[in-house]
Tab-separated table of C-alpha atoms in Angstrom:
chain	number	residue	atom	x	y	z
A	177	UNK	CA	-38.251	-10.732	-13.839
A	178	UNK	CA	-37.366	-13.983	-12.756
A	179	UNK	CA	-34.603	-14.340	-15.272
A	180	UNK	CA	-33.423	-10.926	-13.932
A	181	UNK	CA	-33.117	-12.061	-10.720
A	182	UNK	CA	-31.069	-15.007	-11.925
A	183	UNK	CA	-28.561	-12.951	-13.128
A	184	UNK	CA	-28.467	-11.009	-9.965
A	185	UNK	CA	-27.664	-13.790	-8.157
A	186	UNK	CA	-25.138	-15.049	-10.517
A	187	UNK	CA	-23.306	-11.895	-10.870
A	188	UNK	CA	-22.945	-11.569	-6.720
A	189	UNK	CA	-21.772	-15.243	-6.481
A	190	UNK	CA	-19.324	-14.398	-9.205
A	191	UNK	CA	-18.148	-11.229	-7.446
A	192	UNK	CA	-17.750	-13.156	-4.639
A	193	UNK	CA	-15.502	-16.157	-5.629
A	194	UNK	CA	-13.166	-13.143	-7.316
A	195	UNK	CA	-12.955	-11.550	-4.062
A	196	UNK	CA	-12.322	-14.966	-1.833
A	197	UNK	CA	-9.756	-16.168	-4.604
A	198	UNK	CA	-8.211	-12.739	-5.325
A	199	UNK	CA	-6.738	-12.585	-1.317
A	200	UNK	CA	-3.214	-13.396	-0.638
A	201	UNK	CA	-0.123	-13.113	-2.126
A	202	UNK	CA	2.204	-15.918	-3.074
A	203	UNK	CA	5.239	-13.637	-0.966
A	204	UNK	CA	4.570	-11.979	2.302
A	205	UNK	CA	6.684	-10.259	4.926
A	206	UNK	CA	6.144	-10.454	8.877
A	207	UNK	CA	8.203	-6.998	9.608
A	208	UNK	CA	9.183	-8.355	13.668
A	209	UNK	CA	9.151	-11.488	15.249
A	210	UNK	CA	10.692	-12.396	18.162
A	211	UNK	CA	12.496	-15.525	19.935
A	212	UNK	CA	13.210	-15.528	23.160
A	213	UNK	CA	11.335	-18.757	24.809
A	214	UNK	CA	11.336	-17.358	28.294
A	215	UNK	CA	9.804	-14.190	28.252
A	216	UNK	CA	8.013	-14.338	24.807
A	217	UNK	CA	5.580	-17.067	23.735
A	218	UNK	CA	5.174	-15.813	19.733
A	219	UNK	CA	3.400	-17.768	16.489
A	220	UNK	CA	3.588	-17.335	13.097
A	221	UNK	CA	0.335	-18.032	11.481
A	222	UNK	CA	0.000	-18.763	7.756
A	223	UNK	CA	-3.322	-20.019	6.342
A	224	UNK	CA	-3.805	-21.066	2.826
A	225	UNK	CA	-6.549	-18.780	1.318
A	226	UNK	CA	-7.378	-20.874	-2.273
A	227	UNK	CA	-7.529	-24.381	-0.974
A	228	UNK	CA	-4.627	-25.432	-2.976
A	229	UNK	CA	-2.452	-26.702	0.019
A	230	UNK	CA	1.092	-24.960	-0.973
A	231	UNK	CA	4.275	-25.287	0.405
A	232	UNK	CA	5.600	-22.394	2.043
A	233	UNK	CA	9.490	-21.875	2.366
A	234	UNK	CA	10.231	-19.317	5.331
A	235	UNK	CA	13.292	-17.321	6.360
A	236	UNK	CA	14.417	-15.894	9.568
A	237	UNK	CA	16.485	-12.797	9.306
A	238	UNK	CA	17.976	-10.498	12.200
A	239	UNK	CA	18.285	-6.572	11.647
A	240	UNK	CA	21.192	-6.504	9.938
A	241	UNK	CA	19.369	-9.039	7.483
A	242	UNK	CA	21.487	-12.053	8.573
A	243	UNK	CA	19.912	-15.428	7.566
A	244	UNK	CA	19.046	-17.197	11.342
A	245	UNK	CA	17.574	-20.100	9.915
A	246	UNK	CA	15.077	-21.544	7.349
A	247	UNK	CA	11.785	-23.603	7.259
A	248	UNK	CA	9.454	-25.196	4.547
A	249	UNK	CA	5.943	-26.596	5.339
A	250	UNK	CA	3.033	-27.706	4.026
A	251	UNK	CA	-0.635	-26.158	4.239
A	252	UNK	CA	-3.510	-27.947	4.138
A	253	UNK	CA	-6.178	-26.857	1.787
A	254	UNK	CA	-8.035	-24.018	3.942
A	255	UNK	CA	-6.084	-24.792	6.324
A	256	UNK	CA	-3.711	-23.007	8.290
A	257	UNK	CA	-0.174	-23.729	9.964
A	258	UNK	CA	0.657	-22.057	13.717
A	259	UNK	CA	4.228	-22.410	13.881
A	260	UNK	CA	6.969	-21.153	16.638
A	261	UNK	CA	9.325	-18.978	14.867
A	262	UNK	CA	11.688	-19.930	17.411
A	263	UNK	CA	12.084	-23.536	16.261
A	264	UNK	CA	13.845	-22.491	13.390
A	265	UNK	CA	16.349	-20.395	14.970
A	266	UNK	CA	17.454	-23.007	17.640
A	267	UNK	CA	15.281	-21.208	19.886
A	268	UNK	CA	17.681	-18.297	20.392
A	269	UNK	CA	17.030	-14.773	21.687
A	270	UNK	CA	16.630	-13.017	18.493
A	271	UNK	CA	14.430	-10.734	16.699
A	272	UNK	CA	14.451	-9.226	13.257
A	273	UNK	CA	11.654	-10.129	10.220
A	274	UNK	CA	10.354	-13.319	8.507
A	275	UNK	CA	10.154	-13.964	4.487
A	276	UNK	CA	7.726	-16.443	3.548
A	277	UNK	CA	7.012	-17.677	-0.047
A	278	UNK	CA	3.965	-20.184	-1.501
A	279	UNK	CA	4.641	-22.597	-4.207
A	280	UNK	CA	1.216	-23.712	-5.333
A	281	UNK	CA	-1.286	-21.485	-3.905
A	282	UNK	CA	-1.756	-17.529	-2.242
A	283	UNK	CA	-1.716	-17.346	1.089
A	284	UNK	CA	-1.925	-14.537	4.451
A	285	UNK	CA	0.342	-14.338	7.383
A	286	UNK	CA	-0.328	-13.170	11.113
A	287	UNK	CA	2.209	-12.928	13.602
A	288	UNK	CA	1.058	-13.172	17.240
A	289	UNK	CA	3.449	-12.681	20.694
A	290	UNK	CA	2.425	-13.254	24.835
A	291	UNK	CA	4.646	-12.104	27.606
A	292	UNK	CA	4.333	-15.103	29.707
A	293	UNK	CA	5.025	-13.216	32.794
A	294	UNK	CA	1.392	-12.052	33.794
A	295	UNK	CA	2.015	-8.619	34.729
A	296	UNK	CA	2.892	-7.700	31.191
A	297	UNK	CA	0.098	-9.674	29.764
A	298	UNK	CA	-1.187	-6.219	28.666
A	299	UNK	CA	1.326	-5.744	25.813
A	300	UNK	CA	0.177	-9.265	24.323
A	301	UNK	CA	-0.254	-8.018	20.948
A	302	UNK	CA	-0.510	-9.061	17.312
A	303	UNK	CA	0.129	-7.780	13.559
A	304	UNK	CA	-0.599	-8.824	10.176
A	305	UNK	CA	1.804	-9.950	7.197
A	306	UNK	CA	2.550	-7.746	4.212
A	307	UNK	CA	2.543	-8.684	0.945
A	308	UNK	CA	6.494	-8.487	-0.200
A	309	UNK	CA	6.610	-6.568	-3.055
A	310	UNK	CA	7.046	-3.175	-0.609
A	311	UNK	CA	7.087	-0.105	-1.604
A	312	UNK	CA	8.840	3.262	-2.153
A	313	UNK	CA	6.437	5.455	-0.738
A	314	UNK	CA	4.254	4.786	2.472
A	315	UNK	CA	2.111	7.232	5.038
A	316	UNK	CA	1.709	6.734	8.503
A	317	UNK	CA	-1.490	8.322	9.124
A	318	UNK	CA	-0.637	8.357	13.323
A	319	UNK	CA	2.054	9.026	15.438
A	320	UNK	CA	2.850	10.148	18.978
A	321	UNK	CA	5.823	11.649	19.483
A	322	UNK	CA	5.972	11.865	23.953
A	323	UNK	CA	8.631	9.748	26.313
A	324	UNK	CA	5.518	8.569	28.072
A	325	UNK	CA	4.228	6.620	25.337
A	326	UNK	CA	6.394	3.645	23.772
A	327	UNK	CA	6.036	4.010	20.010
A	328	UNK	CA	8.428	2.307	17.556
A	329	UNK	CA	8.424	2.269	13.971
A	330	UNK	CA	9.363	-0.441	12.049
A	331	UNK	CA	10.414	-0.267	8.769
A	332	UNK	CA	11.811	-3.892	6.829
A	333	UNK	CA	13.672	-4.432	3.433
A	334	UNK	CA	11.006	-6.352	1.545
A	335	UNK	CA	13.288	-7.184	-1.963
A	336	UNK	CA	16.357	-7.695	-1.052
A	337	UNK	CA	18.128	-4.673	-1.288
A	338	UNK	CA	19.475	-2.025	0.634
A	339	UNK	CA	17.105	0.904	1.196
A	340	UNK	CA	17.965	4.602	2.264
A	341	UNK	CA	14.827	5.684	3.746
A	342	UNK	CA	13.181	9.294	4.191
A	343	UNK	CA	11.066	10.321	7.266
A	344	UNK	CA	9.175	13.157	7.348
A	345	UNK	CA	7.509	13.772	10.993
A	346	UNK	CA	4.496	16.337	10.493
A	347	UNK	CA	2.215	17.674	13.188
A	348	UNK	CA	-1.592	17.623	12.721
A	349	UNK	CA	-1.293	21.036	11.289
A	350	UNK	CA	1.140	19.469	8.666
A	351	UNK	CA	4.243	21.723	10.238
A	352	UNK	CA	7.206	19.338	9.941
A	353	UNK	CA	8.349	18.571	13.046
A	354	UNK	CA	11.569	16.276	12.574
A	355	UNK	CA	12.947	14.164	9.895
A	356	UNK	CA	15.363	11.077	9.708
A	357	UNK	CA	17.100	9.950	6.629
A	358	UNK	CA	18.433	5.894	7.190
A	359	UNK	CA	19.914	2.948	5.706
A	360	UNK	CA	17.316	-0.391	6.358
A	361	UNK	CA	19.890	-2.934	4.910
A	362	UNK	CA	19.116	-5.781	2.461
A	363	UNK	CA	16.699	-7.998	4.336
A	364	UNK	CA	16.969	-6.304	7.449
A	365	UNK	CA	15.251	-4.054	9.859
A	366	UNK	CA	15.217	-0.607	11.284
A	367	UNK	CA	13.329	0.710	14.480
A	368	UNK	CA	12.654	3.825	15.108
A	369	UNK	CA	11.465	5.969	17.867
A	370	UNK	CA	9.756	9.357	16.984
A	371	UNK	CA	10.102	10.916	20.635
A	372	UNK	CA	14.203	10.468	19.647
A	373	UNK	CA	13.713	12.219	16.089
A	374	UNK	CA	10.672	14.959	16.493
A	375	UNK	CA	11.524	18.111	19.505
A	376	UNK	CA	8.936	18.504	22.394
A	377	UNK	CA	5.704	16.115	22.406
A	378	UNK	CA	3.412	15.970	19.077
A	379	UNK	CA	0.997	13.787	17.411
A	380	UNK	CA	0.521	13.919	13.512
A	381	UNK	CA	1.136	11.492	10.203
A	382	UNK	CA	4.893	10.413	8.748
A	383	UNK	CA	5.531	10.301	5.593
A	384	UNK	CA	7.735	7.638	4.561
A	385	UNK	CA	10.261	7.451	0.941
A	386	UNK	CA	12.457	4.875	0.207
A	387	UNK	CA	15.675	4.683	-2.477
A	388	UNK	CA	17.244	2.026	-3.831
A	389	UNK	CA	14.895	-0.701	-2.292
A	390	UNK	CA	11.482	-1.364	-1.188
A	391	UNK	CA	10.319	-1.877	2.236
A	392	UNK	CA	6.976	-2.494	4.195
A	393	UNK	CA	6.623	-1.278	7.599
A	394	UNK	CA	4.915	-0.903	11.039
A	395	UNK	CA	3.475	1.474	13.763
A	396	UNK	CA	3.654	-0.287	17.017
A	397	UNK	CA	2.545	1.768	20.275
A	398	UNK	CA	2.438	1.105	23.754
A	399	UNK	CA	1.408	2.963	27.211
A	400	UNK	CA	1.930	1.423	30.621
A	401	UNK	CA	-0.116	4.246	31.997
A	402	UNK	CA	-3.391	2.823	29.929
A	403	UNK	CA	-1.981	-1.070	29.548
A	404	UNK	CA	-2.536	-1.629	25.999
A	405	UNK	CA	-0.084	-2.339	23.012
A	406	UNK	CA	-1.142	-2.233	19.348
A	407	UNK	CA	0.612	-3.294	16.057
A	408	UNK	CA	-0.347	-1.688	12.894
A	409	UNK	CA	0.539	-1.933	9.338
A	410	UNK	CA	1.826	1.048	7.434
A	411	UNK	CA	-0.015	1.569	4.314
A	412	UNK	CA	1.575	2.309	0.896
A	413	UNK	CA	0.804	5.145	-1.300
């Protein structure tokens, strides 16, 4: 029994180093960032999940998947870097996505932004990295489609290469209530708005196709009315 009970033990701690060192990616994708230093206070958090201490190169692209600027750092081992994406795009008012690739070790990625003004506090918000290898198809299990309700989603090029991307907008019913087809261009981003793409007000689940390249994506929504702002990553299927 004892012996048993040994190998219980041994098989758990097992399973569990596999899990702790099988987390991370060496490539990840933040899908939006901003820089703009007066309204926007925003980090770009990047922790080193194997205790390796790797170097991570970053790059700062607009929309239209123009390079802004570039960055390499080092991680400590199990430690993490909080970095201002705006100090490697000369602090200019700019958005679009960040690239970020390990040499040495796996790591995660968070972005996090504050509206320093204290009245829209409410939309401080935050979303989690992707790993980069994208994908061609992706489901958005939730979306509101009603002018009340600020709702954006965002959809990034995560290899490179131009992608023509297929929305398909169905209710909770699974009618289809709107569909976009759209270029997202090599290393750039696209935002859209489902109140300007689906007829009348709806809620229900996108499904998401992509030719040509891979991307990751977002769901971001937002409501004055109720003061909250979420960020949510779009799974692949």
């Amino acid at each position: 029994m004892k012996y048993t009970a040994f190998l219980s033990v041994l098989l758990a701690v097992l399973l569990c180093s596999t899990r702790v060192h099988a987390q991370g990616a060496e490539r990840y994708i933040i899908n939006h960032f901003v820089s703009d230093p007066k309204v926007i206070e925003s980090h770009l958090v990047i922790t080193d999940v194997e205790g390796k201490g790797p170097i991570v190169e970053m790059k700062f692209y607009d929309n239209s998947g123009k390079l802004l600027g570039e960055g390499k750092e080092v991680v400590q081992p199990f430690g993490k870097l909080n970095l201002n994406p705006g100090k490697y795009v000369d602090n200019a008012v700019v958005n679009g996505s960040i690239h970020i690739q390990s040499a040495g070790g796996n790591i995660v990625a968070e972005y996090w932004q504050f509206y320093k003004d204290a009245a829209e506090s409410w939309k401080n918000t935050t979303t989690v990295g992707q790993e980069q290898n994208g994908y061609s198809k992706l489901v958005c299990p939730h979306f509101v489609a009603d002018p009340g309700v600020e709702v954006y989603i965002v959809l990034a090029s995560a290899n490179g290469k131009d992608a023509v991307v297929n929305l398909s907008f169905r209710d909770d019913s699974g009618k289809e209530v709107g569909s976009a087809r759209e270029l997202v261009k090599a290393n750039g981003k696209l935002v859209l708005q489902p109140s300007k793409i689906v007829n009348g007000k709806a809620t229900g689940v996108v499904f998401i196709s992509a030719e040509g390249g891979r991307i990751t994506a977002d769901y971001w929504q937002a409501e004055a009315a109720k003061k909250y702002q979420i960020a949510v990553p779009i799974a692949g299927i």
